PDB file of N, H, CA, C and O in Angstrom:
ATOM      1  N   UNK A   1     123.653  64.955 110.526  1.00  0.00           N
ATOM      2  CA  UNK A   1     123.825  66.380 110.648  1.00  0.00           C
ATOM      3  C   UNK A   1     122.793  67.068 109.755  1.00  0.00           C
ATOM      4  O   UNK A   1     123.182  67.702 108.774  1.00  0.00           O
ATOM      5  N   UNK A   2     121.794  66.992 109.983  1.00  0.00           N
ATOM      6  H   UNK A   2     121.478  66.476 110.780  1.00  0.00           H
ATOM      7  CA  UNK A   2     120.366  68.150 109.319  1.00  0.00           C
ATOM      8  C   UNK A   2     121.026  69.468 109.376  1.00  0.00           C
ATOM      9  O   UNK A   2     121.724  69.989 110.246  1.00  0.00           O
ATOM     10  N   UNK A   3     120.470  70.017 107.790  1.00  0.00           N
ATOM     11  H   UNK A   3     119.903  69.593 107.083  1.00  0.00           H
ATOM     12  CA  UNK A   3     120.541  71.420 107.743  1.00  0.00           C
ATOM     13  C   UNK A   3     118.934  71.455 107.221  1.00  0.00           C
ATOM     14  O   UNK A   3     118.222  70.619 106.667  1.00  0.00           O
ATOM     15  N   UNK A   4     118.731  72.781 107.657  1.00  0.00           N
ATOM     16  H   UNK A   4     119.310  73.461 108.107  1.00  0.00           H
ATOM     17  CA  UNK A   4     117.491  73.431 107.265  1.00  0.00           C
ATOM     18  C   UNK A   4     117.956  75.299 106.349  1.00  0.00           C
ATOM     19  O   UNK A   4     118.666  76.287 106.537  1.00  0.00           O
ATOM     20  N   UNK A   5     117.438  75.013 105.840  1.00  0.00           N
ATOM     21  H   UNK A   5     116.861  74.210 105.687  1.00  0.00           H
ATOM     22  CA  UNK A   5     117.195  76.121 104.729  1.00  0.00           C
ATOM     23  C   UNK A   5     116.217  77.029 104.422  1.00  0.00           C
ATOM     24  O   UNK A   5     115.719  76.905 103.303  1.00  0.00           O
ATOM     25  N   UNK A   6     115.731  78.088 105.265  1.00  0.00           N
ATOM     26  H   UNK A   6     116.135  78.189 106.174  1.00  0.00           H
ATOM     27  CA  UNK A   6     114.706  78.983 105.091  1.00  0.00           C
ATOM     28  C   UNK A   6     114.994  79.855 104.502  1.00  0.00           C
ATOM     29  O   UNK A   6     116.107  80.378 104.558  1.00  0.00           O
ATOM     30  N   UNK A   7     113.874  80.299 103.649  1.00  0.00           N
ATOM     31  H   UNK A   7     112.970  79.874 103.603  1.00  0.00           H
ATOM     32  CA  UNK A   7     113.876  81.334 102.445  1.00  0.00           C
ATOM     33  C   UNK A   7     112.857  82.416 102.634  1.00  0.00           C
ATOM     34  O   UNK A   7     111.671  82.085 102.596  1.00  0.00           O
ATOM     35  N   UNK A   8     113.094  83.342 102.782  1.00  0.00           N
ATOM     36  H   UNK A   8     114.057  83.610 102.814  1.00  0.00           H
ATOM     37  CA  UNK A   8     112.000  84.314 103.314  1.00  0.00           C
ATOM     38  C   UNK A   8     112.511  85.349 102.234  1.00  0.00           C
ATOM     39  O   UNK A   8     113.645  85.304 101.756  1.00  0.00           O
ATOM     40  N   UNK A   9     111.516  86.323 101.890  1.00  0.00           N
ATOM     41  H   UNK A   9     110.596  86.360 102.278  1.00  0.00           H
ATOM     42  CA  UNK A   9     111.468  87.668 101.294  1.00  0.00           C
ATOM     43  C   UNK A   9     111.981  88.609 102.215  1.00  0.00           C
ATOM     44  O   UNK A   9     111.588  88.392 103.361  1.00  0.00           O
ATOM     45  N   UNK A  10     113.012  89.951 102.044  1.00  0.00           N
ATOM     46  H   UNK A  10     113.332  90.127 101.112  1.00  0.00           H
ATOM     47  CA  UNK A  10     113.918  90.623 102.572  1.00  0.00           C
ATOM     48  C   UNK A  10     112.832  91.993 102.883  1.00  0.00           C
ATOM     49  O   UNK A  10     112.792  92.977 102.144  1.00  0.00           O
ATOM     50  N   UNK A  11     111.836  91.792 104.338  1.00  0.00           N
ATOM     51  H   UNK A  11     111.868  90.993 104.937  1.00  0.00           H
ATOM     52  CA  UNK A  11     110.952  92.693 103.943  1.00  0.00           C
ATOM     53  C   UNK A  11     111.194  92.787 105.951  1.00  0.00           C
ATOM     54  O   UNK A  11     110.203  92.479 106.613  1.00  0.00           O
ATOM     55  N   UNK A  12     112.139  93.091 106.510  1.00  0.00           N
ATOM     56  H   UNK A  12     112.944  93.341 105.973  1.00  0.00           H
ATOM     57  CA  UNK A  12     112.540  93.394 107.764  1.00  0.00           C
ATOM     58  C   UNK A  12     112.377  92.299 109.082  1.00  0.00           C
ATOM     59  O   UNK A  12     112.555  92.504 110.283  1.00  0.00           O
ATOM     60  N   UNK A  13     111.998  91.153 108.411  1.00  0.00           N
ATOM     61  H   UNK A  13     111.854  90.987 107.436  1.00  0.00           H
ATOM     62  CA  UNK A  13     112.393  90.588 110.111  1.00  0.00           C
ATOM     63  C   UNK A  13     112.976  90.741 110.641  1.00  0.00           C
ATOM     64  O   UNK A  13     114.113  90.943 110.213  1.00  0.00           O
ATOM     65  N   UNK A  14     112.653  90.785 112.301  1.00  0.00           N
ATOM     66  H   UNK A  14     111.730  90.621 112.648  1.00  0.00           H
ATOM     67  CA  UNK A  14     113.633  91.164 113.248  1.00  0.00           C
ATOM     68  C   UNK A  14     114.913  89.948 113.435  1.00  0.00           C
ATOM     69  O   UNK A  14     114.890  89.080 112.563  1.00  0.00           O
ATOM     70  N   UNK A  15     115.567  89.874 114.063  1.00  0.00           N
ATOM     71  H   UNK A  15     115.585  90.579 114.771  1.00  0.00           H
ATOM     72  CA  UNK A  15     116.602  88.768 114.910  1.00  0.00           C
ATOM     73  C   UNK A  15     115.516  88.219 115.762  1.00  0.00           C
ATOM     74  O   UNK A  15     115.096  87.103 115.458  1.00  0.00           O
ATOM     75  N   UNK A  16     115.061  88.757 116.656  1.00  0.00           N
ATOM     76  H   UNK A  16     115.403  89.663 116.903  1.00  0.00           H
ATOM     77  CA  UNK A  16     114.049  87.986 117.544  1.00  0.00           C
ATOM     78  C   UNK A  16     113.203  86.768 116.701  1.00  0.00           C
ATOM     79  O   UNK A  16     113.095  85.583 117.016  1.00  0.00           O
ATOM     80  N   UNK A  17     112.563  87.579 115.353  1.00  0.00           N
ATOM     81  H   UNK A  17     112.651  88.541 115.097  1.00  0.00           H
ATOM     82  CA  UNK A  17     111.787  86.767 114.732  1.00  0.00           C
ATOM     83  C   UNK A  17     112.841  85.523 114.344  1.00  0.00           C
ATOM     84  O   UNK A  17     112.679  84.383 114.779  1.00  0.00           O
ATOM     85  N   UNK A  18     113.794  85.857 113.585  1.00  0.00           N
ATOM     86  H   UNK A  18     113.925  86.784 113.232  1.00  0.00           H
ATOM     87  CA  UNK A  18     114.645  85.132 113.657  1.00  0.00           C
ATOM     88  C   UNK A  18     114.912  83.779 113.855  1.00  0.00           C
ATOM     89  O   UNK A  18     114.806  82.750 113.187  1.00  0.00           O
ATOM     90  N   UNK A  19     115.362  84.144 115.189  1.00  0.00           N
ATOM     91  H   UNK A  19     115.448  84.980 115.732  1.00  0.00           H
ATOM     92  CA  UNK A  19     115.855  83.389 116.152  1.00  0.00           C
ATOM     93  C   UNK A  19     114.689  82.075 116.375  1.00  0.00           C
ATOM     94  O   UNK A  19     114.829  80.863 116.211  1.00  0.00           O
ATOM     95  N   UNK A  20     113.429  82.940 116.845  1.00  0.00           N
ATOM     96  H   UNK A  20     113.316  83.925 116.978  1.00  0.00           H
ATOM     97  CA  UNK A  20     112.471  81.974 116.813  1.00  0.00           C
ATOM     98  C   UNK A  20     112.627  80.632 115.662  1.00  0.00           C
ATOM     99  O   UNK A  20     112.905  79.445 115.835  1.00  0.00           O
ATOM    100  N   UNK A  21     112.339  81.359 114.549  1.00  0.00           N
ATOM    101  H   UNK A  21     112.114  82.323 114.409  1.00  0.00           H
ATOM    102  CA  UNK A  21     112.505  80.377 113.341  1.00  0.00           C
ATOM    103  C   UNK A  21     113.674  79.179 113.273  1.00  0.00           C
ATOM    104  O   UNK A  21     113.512  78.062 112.780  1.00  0.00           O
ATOM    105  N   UNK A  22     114.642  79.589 113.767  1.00  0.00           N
ATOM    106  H   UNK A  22     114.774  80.496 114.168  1.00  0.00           H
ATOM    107  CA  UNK A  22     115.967  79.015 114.370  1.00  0.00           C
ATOM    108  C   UNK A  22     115.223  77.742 115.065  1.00  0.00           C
ATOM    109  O   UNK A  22     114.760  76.642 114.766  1.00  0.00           O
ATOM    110  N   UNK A  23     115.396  78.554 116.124  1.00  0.00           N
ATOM    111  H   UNK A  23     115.773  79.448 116.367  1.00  0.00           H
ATOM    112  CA  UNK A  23     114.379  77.493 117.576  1.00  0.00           C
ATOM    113  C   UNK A  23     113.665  76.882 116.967  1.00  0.00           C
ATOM    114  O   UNK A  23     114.077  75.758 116.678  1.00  0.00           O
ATOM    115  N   UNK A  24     112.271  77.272 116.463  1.00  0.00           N
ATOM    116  H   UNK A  24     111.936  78.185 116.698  1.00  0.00           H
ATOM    117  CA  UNK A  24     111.253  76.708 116.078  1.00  0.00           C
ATOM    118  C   UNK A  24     111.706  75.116 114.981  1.00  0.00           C
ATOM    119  O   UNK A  24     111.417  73.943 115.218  1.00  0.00           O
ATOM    120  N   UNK A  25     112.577  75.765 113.658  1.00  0.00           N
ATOM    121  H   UNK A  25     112.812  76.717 113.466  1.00  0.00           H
ATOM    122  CA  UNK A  25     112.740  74.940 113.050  1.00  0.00           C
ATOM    123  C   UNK A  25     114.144  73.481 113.739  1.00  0.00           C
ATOM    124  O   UNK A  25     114.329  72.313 113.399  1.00  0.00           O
ATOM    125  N   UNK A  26     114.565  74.041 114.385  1.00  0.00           N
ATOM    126  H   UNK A  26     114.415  74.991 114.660  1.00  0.00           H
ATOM    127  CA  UNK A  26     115.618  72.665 115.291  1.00  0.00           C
ATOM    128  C   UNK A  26     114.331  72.076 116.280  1.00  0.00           C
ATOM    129  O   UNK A  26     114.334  70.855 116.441  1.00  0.00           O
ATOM    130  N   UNK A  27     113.734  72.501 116.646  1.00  0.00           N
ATOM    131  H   UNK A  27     113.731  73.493 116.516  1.00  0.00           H
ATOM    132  CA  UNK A  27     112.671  71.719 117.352  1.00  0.00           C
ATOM    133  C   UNK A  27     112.115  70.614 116.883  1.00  0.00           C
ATOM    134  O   UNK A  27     112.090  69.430 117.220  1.00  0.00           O
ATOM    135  N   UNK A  28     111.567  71.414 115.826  1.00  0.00           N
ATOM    136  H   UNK A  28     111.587  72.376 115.552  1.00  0.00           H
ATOM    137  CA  UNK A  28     110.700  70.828 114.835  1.00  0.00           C
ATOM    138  C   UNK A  28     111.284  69.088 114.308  1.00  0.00           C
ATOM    139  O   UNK A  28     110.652  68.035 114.386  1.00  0.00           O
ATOM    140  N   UNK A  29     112.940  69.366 113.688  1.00  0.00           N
ATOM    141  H   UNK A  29     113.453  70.222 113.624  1.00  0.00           H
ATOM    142  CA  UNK A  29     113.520  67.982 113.349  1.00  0.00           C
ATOM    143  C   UNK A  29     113.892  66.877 115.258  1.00  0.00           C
ATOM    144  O   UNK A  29     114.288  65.740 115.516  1.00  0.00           O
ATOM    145  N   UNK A  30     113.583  67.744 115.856  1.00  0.00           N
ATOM    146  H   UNK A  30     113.261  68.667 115.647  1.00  0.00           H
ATOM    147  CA  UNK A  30     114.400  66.818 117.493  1.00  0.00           C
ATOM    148  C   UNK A  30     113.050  65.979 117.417  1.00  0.00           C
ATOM    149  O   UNK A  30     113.139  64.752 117.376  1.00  0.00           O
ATOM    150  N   UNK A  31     111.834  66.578 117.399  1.00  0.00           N
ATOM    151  H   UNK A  31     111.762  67.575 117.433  1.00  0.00           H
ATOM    152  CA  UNK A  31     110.469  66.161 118.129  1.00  0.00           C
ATOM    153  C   UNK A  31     109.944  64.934 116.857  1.00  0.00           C
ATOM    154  O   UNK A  31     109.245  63.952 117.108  1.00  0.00           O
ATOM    155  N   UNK A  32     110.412  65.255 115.680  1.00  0.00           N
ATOM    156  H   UNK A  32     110.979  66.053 115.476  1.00  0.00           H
ATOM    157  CA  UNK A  32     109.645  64.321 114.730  1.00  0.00           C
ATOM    158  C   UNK A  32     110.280  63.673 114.373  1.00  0.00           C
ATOM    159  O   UNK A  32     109.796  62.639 113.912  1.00  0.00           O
ATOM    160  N   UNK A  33     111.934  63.868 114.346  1.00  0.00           N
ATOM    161  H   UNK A  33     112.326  64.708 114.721  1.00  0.00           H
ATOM    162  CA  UNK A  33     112.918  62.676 113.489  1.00  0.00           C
ATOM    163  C   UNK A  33     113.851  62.604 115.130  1.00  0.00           C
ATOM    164  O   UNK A  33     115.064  62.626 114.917  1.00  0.00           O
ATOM    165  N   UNK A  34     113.712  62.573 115.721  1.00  0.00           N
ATOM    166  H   UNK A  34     112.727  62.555 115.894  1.00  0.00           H
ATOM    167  CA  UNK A  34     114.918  62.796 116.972  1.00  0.00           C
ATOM    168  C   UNK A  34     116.538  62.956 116.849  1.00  0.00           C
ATOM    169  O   UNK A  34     117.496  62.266 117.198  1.00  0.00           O
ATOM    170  N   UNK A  35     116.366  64.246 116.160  1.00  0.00           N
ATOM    171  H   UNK A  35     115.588  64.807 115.877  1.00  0.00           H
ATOM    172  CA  UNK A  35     117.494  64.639 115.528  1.00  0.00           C
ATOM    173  C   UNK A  35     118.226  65.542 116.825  1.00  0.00           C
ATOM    174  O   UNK A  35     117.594  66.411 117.425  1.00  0.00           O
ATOM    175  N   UNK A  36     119.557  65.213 117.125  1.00  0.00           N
ATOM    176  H   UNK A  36     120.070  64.507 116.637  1.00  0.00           H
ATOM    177  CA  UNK A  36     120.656  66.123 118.128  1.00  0.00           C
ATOM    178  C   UNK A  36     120.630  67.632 117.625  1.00  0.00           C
ATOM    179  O   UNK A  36     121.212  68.025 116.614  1.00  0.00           O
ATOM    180  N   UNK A  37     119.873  68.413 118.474  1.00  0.00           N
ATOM    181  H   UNK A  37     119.400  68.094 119.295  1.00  0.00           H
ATOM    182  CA  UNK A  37     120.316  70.131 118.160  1.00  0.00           C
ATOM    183  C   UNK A  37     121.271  70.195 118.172  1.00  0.00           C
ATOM    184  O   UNK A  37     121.546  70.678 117.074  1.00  0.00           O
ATOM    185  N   UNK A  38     122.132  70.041 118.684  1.00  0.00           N
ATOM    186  H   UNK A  38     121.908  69.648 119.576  1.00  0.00           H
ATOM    187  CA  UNK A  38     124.009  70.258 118.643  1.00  0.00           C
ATOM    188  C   UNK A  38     124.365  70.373 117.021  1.00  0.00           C
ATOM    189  O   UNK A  38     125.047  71.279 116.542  1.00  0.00           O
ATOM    190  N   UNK A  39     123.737  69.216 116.228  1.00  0.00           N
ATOM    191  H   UNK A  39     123.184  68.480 116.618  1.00  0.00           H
ATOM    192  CA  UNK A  39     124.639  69.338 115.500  1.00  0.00           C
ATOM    193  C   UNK A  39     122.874  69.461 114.050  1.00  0.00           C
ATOM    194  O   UNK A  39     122.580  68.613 113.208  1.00  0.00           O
ATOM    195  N   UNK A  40     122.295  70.518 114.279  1.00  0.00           N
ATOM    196  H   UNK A  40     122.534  71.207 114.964  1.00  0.00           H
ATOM    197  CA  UNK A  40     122.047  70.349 113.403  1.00  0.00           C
ATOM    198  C   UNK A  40     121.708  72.178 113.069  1.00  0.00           C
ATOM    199  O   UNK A  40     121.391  72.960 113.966  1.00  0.00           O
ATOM    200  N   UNK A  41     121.855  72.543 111.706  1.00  0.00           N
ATOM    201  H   UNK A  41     122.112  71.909 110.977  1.00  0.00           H
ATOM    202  CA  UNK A  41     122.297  73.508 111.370  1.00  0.00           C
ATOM    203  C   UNK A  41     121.101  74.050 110.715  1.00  0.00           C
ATOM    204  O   UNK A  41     120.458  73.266 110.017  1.00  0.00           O
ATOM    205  N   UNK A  42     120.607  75.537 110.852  1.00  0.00           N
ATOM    206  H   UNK A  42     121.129  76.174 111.419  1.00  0.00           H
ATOM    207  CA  UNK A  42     119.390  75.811 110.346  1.00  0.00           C
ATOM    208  C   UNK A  42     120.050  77.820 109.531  1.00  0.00           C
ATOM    209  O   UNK A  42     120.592  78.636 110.276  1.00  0.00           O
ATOM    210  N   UNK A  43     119.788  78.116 108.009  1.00  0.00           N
ATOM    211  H   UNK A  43     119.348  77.453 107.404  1.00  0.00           H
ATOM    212  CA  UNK A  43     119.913  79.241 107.495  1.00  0.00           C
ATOM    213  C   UNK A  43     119.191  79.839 107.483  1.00  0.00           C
ATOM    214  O   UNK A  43     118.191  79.141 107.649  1.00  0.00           O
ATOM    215  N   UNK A  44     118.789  81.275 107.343  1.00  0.00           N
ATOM    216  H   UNK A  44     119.602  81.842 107.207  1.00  0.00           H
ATOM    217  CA  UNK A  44     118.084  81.976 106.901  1.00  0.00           C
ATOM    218  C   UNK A  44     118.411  83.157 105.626  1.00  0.00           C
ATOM    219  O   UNK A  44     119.030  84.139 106.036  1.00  0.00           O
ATOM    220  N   UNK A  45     118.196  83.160 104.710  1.00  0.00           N
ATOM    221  H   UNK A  45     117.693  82.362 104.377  1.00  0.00           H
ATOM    222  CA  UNK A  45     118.486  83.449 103.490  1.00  0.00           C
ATOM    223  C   UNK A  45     117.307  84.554 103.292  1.00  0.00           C
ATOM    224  O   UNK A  45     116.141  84.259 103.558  1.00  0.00           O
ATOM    225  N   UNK A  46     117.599  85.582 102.908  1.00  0.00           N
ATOM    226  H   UNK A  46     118.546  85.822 102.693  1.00  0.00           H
ATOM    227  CA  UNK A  46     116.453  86.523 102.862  1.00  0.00           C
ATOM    228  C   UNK A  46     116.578  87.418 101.355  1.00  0.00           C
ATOM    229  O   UNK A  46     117.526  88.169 101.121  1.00  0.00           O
ATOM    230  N   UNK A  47     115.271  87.143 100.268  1.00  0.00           N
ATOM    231  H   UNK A  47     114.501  86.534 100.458  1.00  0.00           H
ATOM    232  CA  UNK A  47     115.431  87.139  99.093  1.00  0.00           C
ATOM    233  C   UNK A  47     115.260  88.174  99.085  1.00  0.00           C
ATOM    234  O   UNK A  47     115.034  88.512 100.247  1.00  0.00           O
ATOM    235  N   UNK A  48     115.199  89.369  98.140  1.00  0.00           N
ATOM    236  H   UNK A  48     115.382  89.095  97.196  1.00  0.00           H
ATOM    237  CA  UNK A  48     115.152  90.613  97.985  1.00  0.00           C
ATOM    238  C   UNK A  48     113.940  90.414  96.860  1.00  0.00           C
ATOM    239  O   UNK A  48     113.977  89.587  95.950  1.00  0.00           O
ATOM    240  N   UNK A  49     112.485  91.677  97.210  1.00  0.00           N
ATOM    241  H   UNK A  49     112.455  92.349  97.950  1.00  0.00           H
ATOM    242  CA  UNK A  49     111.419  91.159  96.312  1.00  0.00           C
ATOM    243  C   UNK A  49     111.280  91.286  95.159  1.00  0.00           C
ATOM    244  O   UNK A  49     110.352  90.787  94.523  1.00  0.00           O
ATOM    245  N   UNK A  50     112.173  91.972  94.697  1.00  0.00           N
ATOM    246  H   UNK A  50     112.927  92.378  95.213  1.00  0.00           H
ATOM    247  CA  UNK A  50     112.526  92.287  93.334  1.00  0.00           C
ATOM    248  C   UNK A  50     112.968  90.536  92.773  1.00  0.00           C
ATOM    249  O   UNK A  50     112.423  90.129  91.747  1.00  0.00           O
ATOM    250  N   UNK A  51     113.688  89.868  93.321  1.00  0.00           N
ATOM    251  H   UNK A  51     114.131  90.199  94.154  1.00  0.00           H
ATOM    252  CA  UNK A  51     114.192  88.134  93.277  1.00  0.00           C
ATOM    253  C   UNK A  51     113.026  87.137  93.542  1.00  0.00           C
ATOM    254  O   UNK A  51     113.195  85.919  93.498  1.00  0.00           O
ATOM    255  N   UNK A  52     112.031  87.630  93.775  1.00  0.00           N
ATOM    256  H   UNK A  52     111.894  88.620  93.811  1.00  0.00           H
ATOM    257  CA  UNK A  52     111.000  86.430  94.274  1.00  0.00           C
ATOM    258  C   UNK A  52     109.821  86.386  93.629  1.00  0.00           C
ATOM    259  O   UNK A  52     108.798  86.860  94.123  1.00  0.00           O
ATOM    260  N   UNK A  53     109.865  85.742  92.327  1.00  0.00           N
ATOM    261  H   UNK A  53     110.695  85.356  91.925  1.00  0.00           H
ATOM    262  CA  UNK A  53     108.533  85.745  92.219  1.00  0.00           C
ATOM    263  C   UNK A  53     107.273  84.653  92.543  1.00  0.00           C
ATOM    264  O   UNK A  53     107.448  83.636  93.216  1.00  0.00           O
ATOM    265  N   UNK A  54     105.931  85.057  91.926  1.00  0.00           N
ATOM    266  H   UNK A  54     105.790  85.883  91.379  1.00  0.00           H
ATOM    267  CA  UNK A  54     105.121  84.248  92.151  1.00  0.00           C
ATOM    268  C   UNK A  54     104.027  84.566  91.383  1.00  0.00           C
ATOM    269  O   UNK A  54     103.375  85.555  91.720  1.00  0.00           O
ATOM    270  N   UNK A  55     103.612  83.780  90.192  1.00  0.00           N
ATOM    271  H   UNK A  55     104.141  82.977  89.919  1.00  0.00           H
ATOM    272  CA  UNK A  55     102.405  83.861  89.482  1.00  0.00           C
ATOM    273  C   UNK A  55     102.852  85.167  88.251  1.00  0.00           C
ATOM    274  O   UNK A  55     102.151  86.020  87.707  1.00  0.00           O
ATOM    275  N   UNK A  56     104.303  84.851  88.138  1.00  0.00           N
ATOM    276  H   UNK A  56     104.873  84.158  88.580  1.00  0.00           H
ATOM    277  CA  UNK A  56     104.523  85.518  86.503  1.00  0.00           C
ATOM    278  C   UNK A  56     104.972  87.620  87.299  1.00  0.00           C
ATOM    279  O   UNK A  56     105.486  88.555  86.686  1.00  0.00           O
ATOM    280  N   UNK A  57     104.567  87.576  88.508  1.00  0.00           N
ATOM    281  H   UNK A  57     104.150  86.816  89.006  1.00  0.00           H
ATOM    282  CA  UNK A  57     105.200  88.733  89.063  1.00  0.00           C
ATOM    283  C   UNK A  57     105.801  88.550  90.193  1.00  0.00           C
ATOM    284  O   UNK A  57     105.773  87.688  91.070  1.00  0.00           O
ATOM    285  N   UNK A  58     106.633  90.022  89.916  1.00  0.00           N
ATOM    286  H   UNK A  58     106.656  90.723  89.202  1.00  0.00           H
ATOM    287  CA  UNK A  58     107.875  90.072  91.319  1.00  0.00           C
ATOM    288  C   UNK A  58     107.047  90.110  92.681  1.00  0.00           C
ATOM    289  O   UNK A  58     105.883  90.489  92.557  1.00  0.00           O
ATOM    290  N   UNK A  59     107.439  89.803  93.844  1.00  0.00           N
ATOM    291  H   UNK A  59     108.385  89.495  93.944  1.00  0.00           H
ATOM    292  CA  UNK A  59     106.646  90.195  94.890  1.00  0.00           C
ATOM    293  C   UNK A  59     106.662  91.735  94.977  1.00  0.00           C
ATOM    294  O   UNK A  59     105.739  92.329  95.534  1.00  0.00           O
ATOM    295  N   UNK A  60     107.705  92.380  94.429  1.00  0.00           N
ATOM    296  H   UNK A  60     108.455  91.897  93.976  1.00  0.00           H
ATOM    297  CA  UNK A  60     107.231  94.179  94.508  1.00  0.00           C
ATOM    298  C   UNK A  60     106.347  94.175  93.793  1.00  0.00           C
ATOM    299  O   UNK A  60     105.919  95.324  93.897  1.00  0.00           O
ATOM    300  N   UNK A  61     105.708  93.643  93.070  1.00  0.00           N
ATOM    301  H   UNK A  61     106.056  92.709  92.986  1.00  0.00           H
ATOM    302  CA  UNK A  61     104.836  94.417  92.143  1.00  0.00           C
ATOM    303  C   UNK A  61     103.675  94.195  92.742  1.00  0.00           C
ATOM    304  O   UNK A  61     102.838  95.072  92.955  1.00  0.00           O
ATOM    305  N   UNK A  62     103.513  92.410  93.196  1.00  0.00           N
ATOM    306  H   UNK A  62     104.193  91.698  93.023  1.00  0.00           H
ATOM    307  CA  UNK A  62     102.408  91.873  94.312  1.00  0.00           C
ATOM    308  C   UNK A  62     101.932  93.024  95.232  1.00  0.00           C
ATOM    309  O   UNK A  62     100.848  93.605  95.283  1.00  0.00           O
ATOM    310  N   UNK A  63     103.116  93.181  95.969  1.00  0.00           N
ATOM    311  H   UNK A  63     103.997  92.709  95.928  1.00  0.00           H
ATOM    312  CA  UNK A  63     102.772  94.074  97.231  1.00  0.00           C
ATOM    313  C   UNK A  63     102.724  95.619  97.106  1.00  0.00           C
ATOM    314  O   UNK A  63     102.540  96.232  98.157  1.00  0.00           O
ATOM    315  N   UNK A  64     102.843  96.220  96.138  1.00  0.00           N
ATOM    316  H   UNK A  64     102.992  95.722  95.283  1.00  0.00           H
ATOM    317  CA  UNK A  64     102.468  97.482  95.492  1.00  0.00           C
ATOM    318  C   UNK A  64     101.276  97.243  95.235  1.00  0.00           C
ATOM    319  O   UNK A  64     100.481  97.941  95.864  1.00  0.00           O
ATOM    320  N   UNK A  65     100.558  95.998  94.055  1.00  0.00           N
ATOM    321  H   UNK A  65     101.204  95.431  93.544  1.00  0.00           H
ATOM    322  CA  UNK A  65      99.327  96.623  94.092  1.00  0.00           C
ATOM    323  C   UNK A  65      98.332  95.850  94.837  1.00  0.00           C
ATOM    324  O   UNK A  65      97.183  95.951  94.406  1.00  0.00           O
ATOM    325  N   UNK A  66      98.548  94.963  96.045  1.00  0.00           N
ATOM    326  H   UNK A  66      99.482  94.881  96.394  1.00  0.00           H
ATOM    327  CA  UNK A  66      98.008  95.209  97.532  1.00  0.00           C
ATOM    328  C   UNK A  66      97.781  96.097  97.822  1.00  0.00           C
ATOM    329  O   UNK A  66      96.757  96.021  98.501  1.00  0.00           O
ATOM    330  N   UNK A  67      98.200  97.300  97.726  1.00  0.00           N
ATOM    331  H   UNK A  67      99.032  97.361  97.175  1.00  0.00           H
ATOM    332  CA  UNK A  67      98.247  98.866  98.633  1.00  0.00           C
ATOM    333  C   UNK A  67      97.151  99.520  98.367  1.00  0.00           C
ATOM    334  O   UNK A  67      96.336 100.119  99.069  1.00  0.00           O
ATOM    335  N   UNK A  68      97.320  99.176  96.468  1.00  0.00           N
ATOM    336  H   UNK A  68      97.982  98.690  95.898  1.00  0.00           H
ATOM    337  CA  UNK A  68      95.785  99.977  96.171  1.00  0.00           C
ATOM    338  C   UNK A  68      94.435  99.599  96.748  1.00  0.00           C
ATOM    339  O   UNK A  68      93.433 100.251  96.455  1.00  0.00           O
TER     340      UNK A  68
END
Protein backbone atom coordinates (compact mmCIF):
# COMPACT_ATOMS: atom_id res chain seq x y z
CA UNK A 1 0.00 0.00 0.00
CA UNK A 2 2.29 3.17 -1.26
CA UNK A 3 1.57 6.49 0.01
CA UNK A 4 2.99 9.47 -1.64
CA UNK A 5 3.40 12.74 0.06
CA UNK A 6 3.56 16.02 -1.86
CA UNK A 7 4.56 19.21 -0.42
CA UNK A 8 3.96 22.23 -2.34
CA UNK A 9 3.93 26.01 -1.20
CA UNK A 10 0.18 27.40 -0.62
CA UNK A 11 0.45 29.83 -3.61
CA UNK A 12 -3.13 28.73 -5.50
CA UNK A 13 -3.08 25.57 -7.34
CA UNK A 14 -5.98 24.69 -8.93
CA UNK A 15 -7.84 21.03 -8.23
CA UNK A 16 -7.26 20.40 -11.88
CA UNK A 17 -3.55 20.96 -11.20
CA UNK A 18 -4.12 18.86 -8.50
CA UNK A 19 -5.57 16.13 -9.59
CA UNK A 20 -3.00 15.83 -12.27
CA UNK A 21 -0.30 15.47 -9.59
CA UNK A 22 -2.61 12.76 -8.10
CA UNK A 23 -2.67 10.96 -11.55
CA UNK A 24 0.68 11.80 -12.43
CA UNK A 25 2.21 10.65 -9.14
CA UNK A 26 0.02 6.96 -8.94
CA UNK A 27 1.28 6.49 -12.41
CA UNK A 28 4.47 7.15 -11.77
CA UNK A 29 4.71 4.12 -8.77
CA UNK A 30 2.28 1.51 -11.33
CA UNK A 31 4.89 2.08 -14.36
CA UNK A 32 8.24 1.77 -12.28
CA UNK A 33 7.49 -0.43 -9.19
CA UNK A 34 4.08 -2.08 -10.54
CA UNK A 35 2.31 -0.88 -7.80
CA UNK A 36 -2.01 -1.45 -7.74
CA UNK A 37 -3.64 2.22 -8.04
CA UNK A 38 -6.48 0.92 -6.01
CA UNK A 39 -4.69 0.85 -3.20
CA UNK A 40 -2.20 3.28 -3.30
CA UNK A 41 -2.66 6.63 -1.64
CA UNK A 42 -1.16 9.98 -2.78
CA UNK A 43 -1.46 13.73 -0.32
CA UNK A 44 -1.14 16.96 -1.09
CA UNK A 45 -0.14 19.18 1.75
CA UNK A 46 0.18 22.80 0.86
CA UNK A 47 2.75 24.86 3.06
CA UNK A 48 1.97 28.38 3.67
CA UNK A 49 5.21 30.66 2.51
CA UNK A 50 5.64 32.20 5.48
CA UNK A 51 6.45 27.96 6.66
CA UNK A 52 8.83 27.23 3.85
CA UNK A 53 12.00 28.10 3.82
CA UNK A 54 15.05 27.97 1.68
CA UNK A 55 18.59 29.37 1.95
CA UNK A 56 18.10 31.04 5.57
CA UNK A 57 14.69 32.87 4.02
CA UNK A 58 10.97 32.45 4.02
CA UNK A 59 9.71 31.88 0.51
CA UNK A 60 7.69 35.33 1.12
CA UNK A 61 10.56 37.09 1.36
CA UNK A 62 12.14 35.00 -1.83
CA UNK A 63 9.21 35.93 -3.84
CA UNK A 64 8.84 39.59 -2.76
CA UNK A 65 12.17 40.33 -3.72
CA UNK A 66 11.75 38.47 -7.18
CA UNK A 67 9.27 41.30 -7.91
CA UNK A 68 11.84 43.88 -7.65
Amino acid sequence: MPFINIRITKEGATAEQKQKLIEGATQLLVDVLGKNPASTFVIIDEVETDNWGVGGQTVTKLRAGAKK
